[in-house]
Short mmCIF file of C-alpha atoms and ligand atoms in Angstrom, two decimals:
data_model
loop_
_atom_site.label_atom_id
_atom_site.label_comp_id
_atom_site.label_asym_id
_atom_site.label_seq_id
_atom_site.Cartn_x
_atom_site.Cartn_y
_atom_site.Cartn_z
CA UNK A 1367 -31.83 -0.21 -15.80
CA UNK A 1368 -30.39 -1.39 -12.53
CA UNK A 1369 -27.60 -3.94 -12.41
CA UNK A 1370 -29.94 -6.23 -10.50
CA UNK A 1371 -32.29 -6.29 -13.52
CA UNK A 1372 -29.80 -6.23 -16.37
CA UNK A 1373 -27.24 -8.64 -14.96
CA UNK A 1374 -28.51 -10.51 -11.90
CA UNK A 1375 -25.54 -12.89 -11.94
CA UNK A 1376 -22.99 -10.09 -11.44
CA UNK A 1377 -25.33 -8.21 -9.07
CA UNK A 1378 -25.60 -11.30 -6.91
CA UNK A 1379 -21.84 -11.80 -6.81
CA UNK A 1380 -21.30 -8.14 -5.86
CA UNK A 1381 -23.90 -8.55 -3.14
CA UNK A 1382 -22.10 -11.59 -1.81
CA UNK A 1383 -18.78 -9.75 -1.81
CA UNK A 1384 -20.37 -6.82 0.04
CA UNK A 1385 -21.67 -9.23 2.66
CA UNK A 1386 -18.21 -10.80 2.97
CA UNK A 1387 -16.68 -7.37 3.50
CA UNK A 1388 -19.32 -6.51 6.13
CA UNK A 1389 -19.16 -9.75 8.06
CA UNK A 1390 -15.40 -10.30 8.26
CA UNK A 1391 -12.43 -8.46 9.66
CA UNK A 1392 -10.56 -7.11 6.62
CA UNK A 1393 -7.02 -7.08 7.94
CA UNK A 1394 -4.95 -7.09 4.75
CA UNK A 1395 -2.91 -3.93 5.41
CA UNK A 1396 -3.16 -2.66 1.84
CA UNK A 1397 -6.98 -2.74 1.83
CA UNK A 1398 -9.54 -0.28 3.09
CA UNK A 1399 -13.20 0.76 2.84
CA UNK A 1400 -13.61 3.86 0.66
CA UNK A 1401 -16.33 6.42 1.31
CA UNK A 1402 -19.62 6.44 -0.57
CA UNK A 1403 -18.42 9.65 -2.25
CA UNK A 1404 -15.30 7.94 -3.60
CA UNK A 1405 -17.42 5.05 -4.89
CA UNK A 1406 -19.89 7.43 -6.51
CA UNK A 1407 -17.14 9.25 -8.40
CA UNK A 1408 -15.55 5.96 -9.47
CA UNK A 1409 -18.84 4.71 -10.88
CA UNK A 1410 -19.75 8.02 -12.56
CA UNK A 1411 -20.24 8.98 -16.23
CA UNK A 1412 -16.60 10.09 -16.32
CA UNK A 1413 -15.86 6.45 -17.16
CA UNK A 1414 -17.32 7.17 -20.62
CA UNK A 1415 -14.71 9.73 -21.65
CA UNK A 1416 -11.41 9.48 -23.51
CA UNK A 1417 -8.90 12.15 -22.57
CA UNK A 1418 -5.43 11.12 -23.76
CA UNK A 1419 -2.96 13.88 -23.01
CA UNK A 1420 -2.91 16.32 -20.11
CA UNK A 1421 -5.16 19.24 -19.07
CA UNK A 1422 -5.14 21.84 -21.88
CA UNK A 1423 -3.30 19.42 -24.22
CA UNK A 1424 -5.75 16.65 -25.06
CA UNK A 1425 -6.04 14.58 -28.23
CA UNK A 1426 -9.85 14.47 -28.07
CA UNK A 1427 -12.55 17.14 -27.99
CA UNK A 1428 -15.04 17.50 -25.15
CA UNK A 1429 -12.50 17.58 -22.36
CA UNK A 1430 -13.16 20.97 -20.74
CA UNK A 1431 -14.85 19.47 -17.70
CA UNK A 1432 -12.36 16.61 -17.52
CA UNK A 1433 -9.53 19.19 -17.49
CA UNK A 1434 -11.17 20.96 -14.54
CA UNK A 1435 -11.45 17.64 -12.67
CA UNK A 1436 -7.87 16.57 -13.33
CA UNK A 1437 -6.55 20.04 -12.41
CA UNK A 1438 -8.50 19.91 -9.16
CA UNK A 1439 -7.07 16.47 -8.34
CA UNK A 1440 -3.53 17.74 -9.04
CA UNK A 1441 -4.05 20.90 -6.93
CA UNK A 1442 -5.45 18.91 -4.00
CA UNK A 1443 -2.57 16.43 -3.95
CA UNK A 1444 0.00 19.25 -4.26
CA UNK A 1445 -1.48 20.85 -1.18
CA UNK A 1446 -1.93 17.57 0.72
CA UNK A 1447 1.68 16.46 0.26
CA UNK A 1448 3.19 19.96 -0.04
CA UNK A 1449 4.88 19.17 -3.35
CA UNK A 1450 5.39 21.12 -6.59
CA UNK A 1451 4.52 18.58 -9.32
CA UNK A 1452 1.95 15.78 -9.34
CA UNK A 1453 0.92 13.36 -12.08
CA UNK A 1454 -2.42 11.72 -11.24
CA UNK A 1455 -2.72 9.49 -14.30
CA UNK A 1456 -0.88 6.23 -13.37
CA UNK A 1457 -3.33 3.35 -13.41
CA UNK A 1458 -1.75 1.80 -10.32
CA UNK A 1459 1.50 1.44 -8.40
CA UNK A 1460 3.31 -0.96 -10.72
CA UNK A 1461 2.88 1.15 -13.89
CA UNK A 1462 3.73 4.25 -11.84
CA UNK A 1463 7.06 2.74 -10.77
CA UNK A 1464 7.64 1.59 -14.36
CA UNK A 1465 7.07 5.16 -15.55
CA UNK A 1466 9.73 6.44 -13.13
CA UNK A 1467 12.31 3.94 -14.39
CA UNK A 1468 11.48 4.60 -18.04
CA UNK A 1469 11.58 8.35 -17.43
CA UNK A 1470 14.87 8.52 -15.56
CA UNK A 1471 16.90 5.41 -16.49
CA UNK A 1472 18.16 3.69 -19.62
CA UNK A 1473 17.46 -0.02 -20.09
CA UNK A 1474 20.11 -2.00 -18.22
CA UNK A 1475 20.82 0.73 -15.66
CA UNK A 1476 21.21 -0.41 -12.07
CA UNK A 1477 18.15 -0.42 -9.76
CA UNK A 1478 18.61 -1.07 -6.07
CA UNK A 1479 15.51 -1.83 -4.03
CA UNK A 1480 14.54 -3.82 -0.99
CA UNK A 1481 14.11 -7.56 -1.59
CA UNK A 1482 10.53 -8.80 -1.65
CA UNK A 1483 11.29 -11.28 1.15
CA UNK A 1484 12.51 -8.37 3.30
CA UNK A 1485 9.37 -6.33 2.70
CA UNK A 1486 10.01 -4.69 -0.68
CA UNK A 1487 7.86 -4.94 -3.81
CA UNK A 1488 8.06 -6.85 -7.10
CA UNK A 1489 8.60 -3.59 -9.01
CA UNK A 1490 11.59 -2.65 -6.86
CA UNK A 1491 13.85 -4.87 -8.96
CA UNK A 1492 12.65 -8.37 -8.08
CA UNK A 1493 14.91 -10.53 -10.26
CA UNK A 1494 14.03 -12.70 -13.26
CA UNK A 1495 10.23 -12.57 -13.22
CA UNK A 1496 9.49 -8.80 -13.24
CA UNK A 1497 10.19 -6.07 -15.79
CA UNK A 1498 12.17 -4.23 -13.11
CA UNK A 1499 14.50 -7.19 -12.62
CA UNK A 1500 14.63 -8.28 -16.28
CA UNK A 1501 15.15 -5.07 -18.22
CA UNK A 1502 17.24 -3.31 -15.59
CA UNK A 1503 20.30 -4.51 -13.75
CA UNK A 1504 18.85 -5.19 -10.33
CA UNK A 1505 20.61 -5.56 -7.01
CA UNK A 1506 18.68 -5.87 -3.80
CA UNK A 1507 19.21 -5.00 -0.16
CA UNK A 1508 17.71 -6.92 2.73
CA UNK A 1509 16.74 -6.34 6.35
CA UNK A 1510 18.99 -7.67 9.12
CA UNK A 1511 18.34 -10.88 11.08
CA UNK A 1512 15.94 -8.97 13.37
CA UNK A 1513 13.91 -7.58 10.50
CA UNK A 1514 15.26 -4.00 10.54
CA UNK A 1515 16.92 -1.98 7.80
CA UNK A 1516 20.57 -1.58 8.74
CA UNK A 1517 21.42 1.84 7.29
CA UNK A 1518 25.18 1.46 7.81
CA UNK A 1519 25.18 -1.81 5.88
CA UNK A 1520 23.00 -0.27 3.20
CA UNK A 1521 25.51 2.58 2.87
CA UNK A 1522 28.35 0.08 2.38
CA UNK A 1523 26.40 -1.87 -0.23
CA UNK A 1524 25.44 1.29 -2.12
CA UNK A 1525 29.07 2.42 -2.24
CA UNK A 1526 30.00 -0.91 -3.83
CA UNK A 1527 27.04 -1.23 -6.19
CA UNK A 1528 26.65 2.44 -7.19
CA UNK A 1529 23.03 2.11 -8.37
CA UNK A 1530 21.52 4.69 -10.70
CA UNK A 1531 18.35 4.67 -8.61
CA UNK A 1532 17.80 3.68 -4.97
CA UNK A 1533 14.26 2.66 -4.08
CA UNK A 1534 13.03 3.07 -0.53
CA UNK A 1535 9.59 1.68 -0.13
CA UNK A 1536 7.96 -1.33 1.35
CA UNK A 1537 4.92 -3.55 1.44
CA UNK A 1538 5.59 -5.51 4.60
CA UNK A 1539 8.03 -3.49 6.71
CA UNK A 1540 6.49 -2.53 10.06
CA UNK A 1541 9.01 0.18 10.97
CA UNK A 1542 9.50 3.88 10.19
CA UNK A 1543 11.43 4.64 7.00
CA UNK A 1544 14.21 7.14 7.61
CA UNK A 1545 14.03 9.14 4.40
CA UNK A 1546 16.76 11.61 5.39
CA UNK A 1547 19.21 8.70 5.78
CA UNK A 1548 18.11 7.15 2.50
CA UNK A 1549 18.75 10.50 0.78
CA UNK A 1550 22.23 10.79 2.26
CA UNK A 1551 23.03 7.26 1.11
CA UNK A 1552 21.67 7.90 -2.40
CA UNK A 1553 23.61 11.18 -2.62
CA UNK A 1554 26.87 9.43 -1.67
CA UNK A 1555 26.90 7.84 -5.14
CA UNK A 1556 24.79 10.40 -7.02
CA UNK A 1557 21.80 8.01 -7.20
CA UNK A 1558 18.22 9.13 -7.72
CA UNK A 1559 16.05 8.39 -4.67
CA UNK A 1560 12.57 6.99 -5.36
CA UNK A 1561 10.29 6.68 -2.34
CA UNK A 1562 7.36 4.30 -2.79
CA UNK A 1563 5.02 5.23 0.05
CA UNK A 1564 2.00 3.29 -1.17
CA UNK A 1565 1.43 1.64 2.19
CA UNK A 1566 2.03 4.62 4.44
CA UNK A 1567 0.71 7.58 2.39
CA UNK A 1568 -2.29 8.08 4.68
CA UNK A 1569 0.01 8.13 7.69
CA UNK A 1570 2.33 10.60 5.96
CA UNK A 1571 -0.39 13.15 5.14
CA UNK A 1572 -1.69 12.88 8.69
CA UNK A 1573 1.78 13.51 10.14
CA UNK A 1574 2.05 10.15 11.89
CA UNK A 1575 4.94 9.02 9.66
CA UNK A 1576 7.71 11.33 8.37
CA UNK A 1577 7.22 12.64 4.84
CA UNK A 1578 9.67 11.72 2.07
CA UNK A 1579 8.84 14.88 0.09
CA UNK A 1580 11.75 17.00 1.44
CA UNK A 1581 14.23 14.21 0.64
CA UNK A 1582 13.25 11.91 -2.22
CA UNK A 1583 13.71 12.97 -5.85
CA UNK A 1584 10.49 11.20 -6.80
CA UNK A 1585 7.67 9.90 -4.61
CA UNK A 1586 5.12 7.36 -5.77
CA UNK A 1587 2.03 6.30 -3.91
CA UNK A 1588 -1.00 4.27 -4.70
CA UNK A 1589 -4.21 5.93 -3.56
CA UNK A 1590 -6.21 2.97 -2.26
CA UNK A 1591 -4.37 1.83 0.85
CA UNK A 1592 -4.08 3.97 4.00
CA UNK A 1593 -4.99 6.97 1.81
CA UNK A 1594 -8.46 5.41 1.43
CA UNK A 1595 -9.11 6.43 -2.16
CA UNK A 1596 -9.84 4.56 -5.40
CA UNK A 1597 -7.42 2.09 -6.98
CA UNK A 1598 -4.83 4.23 -8.71
CA UNK A 1599 -1.49 5.95 -8.15
CA UNK A 1600 0.18 9.35 -8.28
CA UNK A 1601 3.74 10.49 -8.92
CA UNK A 1602 5.21 13.50 -7.14
CA UNK A 1603 8.43 15.50 -7.38
CA UNK A 1604 9.86 18.94 -6.66
CA UNK A 1605 12.26 18.61 -9.60
CA UNK A 1606 10.88 20.37 -12.68
CA UNK A 1607 13.09 18.49 -15.15
CA UNK A 1608 12.15 15.10 -13.68
CA UNK A 1609 8.47 16.12 -13.64
CA UNK A 1610 8.54 16.76 -17.39
CA UNK A 1611 10.26 13.42 -18.06
CA UNK A 1612 7.78 11.59 -15.83
CA UNK A 1613 4.80 13.17 -17.57
CA UNK A 1614 6.15 11.99 -20.94
CA UNK A 1615 6.87 8.51 -19.57
CA UNK A 1616 3.32 8.09 -18.21
CA UNK A 1617 1.75 9.39 -21.43
CA UNK A 1618 2.50 8.62 -24.22
CA UNK A 1619 5.37 6.45 -22.99
CA UNK A 1620 3.45 3.83 -21.08
CA UNK A 1621 -0.27 4.49 -20.91
CA UNK A 1622 -3.16 5.56 -23.12
CA UNK A 1623 -6.34 7.22 -21.92
CA UNK A 1624 -6.36 8.14 -18.25
CA UNK A 1625 -9.19 6.80 -16.08
CA UNK A 1626 -10.80 10.14 -15.30
CA UNK A 1627 -13.52 8.55 -13.17
CA UNK A 1628 -10.75 7.26 -10.92
CA UNK A 1629 -8.94 10.61 -11.04
CA UNK A 1630 -12.16 12.34 -9.86
CA UNK A 1631 -12.42 9.80 -7.04
CA UNK A 1632 -8.76 10.48 -6.17
CA UNK A 1633 -9.63 14.17 -5.90
CA UNK A 1634 -12.48 13.28 -3.52
CA UNK A 1635 -10.12 11.13 -1.44
CA UNK A 1636 -7.52 13.93 -1.36
CA UNK A 1637 -10.16 16.31 0.00
CA UNK A 1638 -11.16 13.77 2.65
CA UNK A 1639 -7.53 13.14 3.61
CA UNK A 1640 -7.02 16.84 4.33
CA UNK A 1641 -9.57 16.88 7.16
CA UNK A 1642 -9.01 16.67 10.91
CA UNK A 1643 -11.23 13.54 10.93
CA UNK A 1644 -8.76 11.82 8.61
CA UNK A 1645 -5.80 12.87 10.77
CA UNK A 1646 -7.54 11.34 13.80
CA UNK A 1647 -8.26 8.22 11.76
CA UNK A 1648 -4.61 7.79 10.73
CA UNK A 1649 -3.45 8.28 14.30
CA UNK A 1650 -5.91 5.61 15.41
CA UNK A 1651 -4.63 3.16 12.74
CA UNK A 1652 -1.18 3.34 14.35
CA UNK A 1653 -2.50 3.20 17.93
CA UNK A 1654 -4.59 0.16 17.00
CA UNK A 1655 -1.66 -1.63 15.35
CA UNK A 1656 0.45 -1.00 18.43
CA UNK A 1657 -2.11 -2.51 20.84
CA UNK A 1658 -2.78 -5.41 18.48
CA UNK A 1659 0.95 -6.17 18.22
CA UNK A 1660 1.31 -6.10 22.01
CA UNK A 1661 -1.55 -8.57 22.47
CA UNK A 1662 -0.13 -10.91 19.83
CA UNK A 1663 3.29 -10.78 21.51
CA UNK A 1664 1.67 -11.44 24.89
CA UNK A 1665 0.32 -14.63 23.34
CA UNK A 1666 3.95 -15.66 22.69
CA UNK A 1667 3.77 -15.19 18.93
CA UNK A 1668 6.90 -13.69 17.32
CA UNK A 1669 6.67 -10.56 15.21
CA UNK A 1670 9.22 -9.51 12.58
CA UNK A 1671 11.27 -6.66 14.13
CA UNK A 1672 9.52 -7.32 17.45
CA UNK A 1673 6.59 -4.96 16.89
CA UNK A 1674 5.32 -2.13 14.72
CA UNK A 1675 5.57 1.64 14.23
CA UNK A 1676 2.99 1.85 11.48
CA UNK A 1677 -0.22 0.20 10.26
CA UNK A 1678 1.03 -3.35 9.75
CA UNK A 1679 2.22 -6.36 11.67
CA UNK A 1680 4.25 -9.30 10.39
CA UNK A 1681 3.72 -12.55 12.29
CA UNK A 1682 6.66 -14.96 12.04
CA UNK A 1683 5.47 -18.57 12.29
CA UNK A 1684 8.85 -20.23 11.79
CA UNK A 1685 9.10 -21.33 15.44
CA UNK A 1686 5.77 -23.14 15.34
CA UNK A 1687 6.37 -25.18 12.17
CA UNK A 1688 3.19 -23.63 10.70
CA UNK A 1689 2.95 -22.25 7.19
CA UNK A 1690 1.59 -18.83 6.29
CA UNK A 1691 -0.67 -20.44 3.71
CA UNK A 1692 -2.42 -22.83 6.11
CA UNK A 1693 -2.66 -20.22 8.85
CA UNK A 1694 -4.11 -17.54 6.56
CA UNK A 1695 -6.70 -20.05 5.34
CA UNK A 1696 -7.65 -20.98 8.89
CA UNK A 1697 -7.89 -17.32 9.91
CA UNK A 1698 -10.15 -16.69 6.92
CA UNK A 1699 -12.41 -19.52 8.05
CA UNK A 1700 -12.71 -17.63 11.33
CA UNK A 1701 -13.60 -14.42 9.43
CA UNK A 1702 -10.18 -12.80 9.91
CA UNK A 1703 -8.84 -11.95 6.45
CA UNK A 1704 -5.05 -11.55 6.23
CA UNK A 1705 -2.42 -12.73 3.78
CA UNK A 1706 0.43 -15.19 3.84
CA UNK A 1707 3.72 -13.36 3.43
CA UNK A 1708 7.40 -14.26 3.28
CA UNK A 1709 9.37 -13.31 6.38
CA UNK A 1710 13.13 -12.56 6.45
CA UNK A 1711 15.14 -15.79 5.94
CA UNK A 1712 11.98 -17.67 5.07
CA UNK A 1713 12.78 -21.32 4.29
CA UNK A 1714 9.49 -21.71 2.39
CA UNK A 1715 8.60 -20.44 -1.12
CA UNK A 1716 6.45 -17.26 -1.32
CA UNK A 1717 3.31 -19.23 -2.27
CA UNK A 1718 3.51 -21.08 1.07
CA UNK A 1719 5.69 -18.79 3.24
CA UNK A 1720 6.18 -18.67 7.00
CA UNK A 1721 4.50 -15.37 7.76
CA UNK A 1722 1.16 -13.66 8.14
CA UNK A 1723 0.83 -9.99 7.20
CA UNK A 1724 -2.00 -8.08 8.80
CA UNK A 1725 -2.92 -4.48 9.49
CA UNK A 1726 -5.45 -2.07 10.92
CA UNK A 1727 -6.45 0.47 8.20
CA UNK A 1728 -9.79 -1.15 7.25
CA UNK A 1729 -10.96 -2.15 10.72
CA UNK A 1730 -10.08 1.35 11.97
CA UNK A 1731 -12.30 2.80 9.23
CA UNK A 1732 -15.13 0.76 10.81
CA UNK A 1733 -14.50 2.63 14.07
CA UNK A 1734 -12.74 -0.11 15.99
CA UNK A 1735 -10.35 1.04 18.71
CA UNK A 1736 -8.01 -0.37 21.39
CA UNK A 1737 -10.61 -2.57 23.22
CA UNK A 1738 -11.49 -4.32 19.94
CA UNK A 1739 -7.77 -4.81 19.13
CA UNK A 1740 -7.38 -6.69 22.41
CA UNK A 1741 -10.16 -9.08 21.45
CA UNK A 1742 -8.89 -9.57 17.91
CA UNK A 1743 -5.31 -10.23 19.07
CA UNK A 1744 -6.52 -13.03 21.35
CA UNK A 1745 -8.75 -14.47 18.63
CA UNK A 1746 -5.80 -14.60 16.22
CA UNK A 1747 -3.85 -16.55 18.86
CA UNK A 1748 -6.87 -18.82 19.43
CA UNK A 1749 -6.80 -19.74 15.75
CA UNK A 1750 -3.02 -20.12 15.45
CA UNK A 1751 -2.81 -22.41 18.50
CA UNK A 1752 -6.20 -24.13 17.86
CA UNK A 1753 -7.24 -23.08 21.38
CA UNK A 1754 -10.89 -22.78 20.41
CA UNK A 1755 -12.96 -24.18 17.53
CA UNK A 1756 -12.69 -21.93 14.46
CA UNK A 1757 -16.51 -21.73 14.40
CA UNK A 1758 -16.56 -20.21 17.90
CA UNK A 1759 -14.07 -17.51 16.85
CA UNK A 1760 -16.08 -16.86 13.69
CA UNK A 1761 -19.18 -16.22 15.80
CA UNK A 1762 -17.31 -13.68 17.94
CA UNK A 1763 -15.96 -12.01 14.78
CA UNK A 1764 -19.45 -11.74 13.32
CA UNK A 1765 -20.87 -10.25 16.52
CA UNK A 1766 -18.09 -7.66 16.57
CA UNK A 1767 -18.54 -6.78 12.89
CA UNK A 1768 -22.25 -6.20 13.44
CA UNK A 1769 -21.41 -3.68 16.16
CA UNK A 1770 -19.21 -1.76 13.67
CA UNK A 1771 -21.18 -1.54 10.42
CA UNK A 1772 -19.45 -0.27 7.32
N1 DSN B 631 -0.19 -5.69 -3.52
C1 DSN B 631 0.16 -4.61 -2.61
C2 DSN B 631 0.11 -5.03 -1.19
O1 DSN B 631 -0.77 -5.79 -0.84
O2 DSN B 631 0.92 -4.59 -0.41
C3 DSN B 631 1.45 -4.02 -2.96
O3 DSN B 631 1.39 -3.60 -4.27
#
């Protein structure tokens, strides 16, 4: 029976969400449109199966085909990232980072990650309200007053703090991460280096951002952002001993049955990401973000760090007395979907914030290129400065979206 017949309420809501995704500019930099093949695998009969354990070592019968699927996913990611060990079972990025800490640290050990307000992530040791800040001794580093990581300052702080693990990874940092420098800094105190490349993984496999694999002890990425796969995460390392500890931390340490439907969809995404089409796509994401940032700057709107090297842009609204919350809501009314985000030295709490985070992965999947970025950059300024009625911008957005169907 179709969903439409068996549950019209949910079918209708899904239909409305599909329409929203078609008719608006999805510019949250961690979102994307997956292929029909990825969606088909995610919604497949594999969702019916329990397969606790790992290929060849399961706790349930009937897993021969599941083993073949999980092995294929592992093999594809090994090749894609050029890495020796891959665990494809983490449900998402947060449990994947948790598994790394539980595998390699003792409770109370020192974690050092980038502060959320500087562009880090909650699981990188955000104090008080997250497991990473509550059950571990967390210290945080920040970006400088211009929004850049200052590697010399980081080195000084690391020498004082001597963390057990140094996390390099970001959710709202628009610049290249220098993994070789991070490794040198981690090595200076014998710290483990964890690279969380969730945002930039698609750029890494396409060669438009340096890879952390030669440097980091462990690399984590979610699979649903620039990598354009299903919602999940993988853990990678070249260290055999760490790989064994990570496997045990993921299962049975932290998780139960893996989501093999998602793992199959990850395998599909890994195959797609190995193609020349994907490499061209990733290159275009960065080219689009660059043009978009230039147009926004031309409209006299400040960007954190003054621009971008990757897929995302951070608008700093502090000079205009506008909040991220109000601006994101107004942009959404115009069909431009972004998110409010703290900026460095933000005087406002995160739920209000003074920044807008936006990016190009999803609109690039639709086929938009530099000419469209020029339009969108001006429309964003129109909304921020109330230069045109929101309804007029929304009409332009809709016309553009219709020219680039999903
Ligand atoms: N929530 C993700 C993001 O939007 O960047 C990070 O986990």
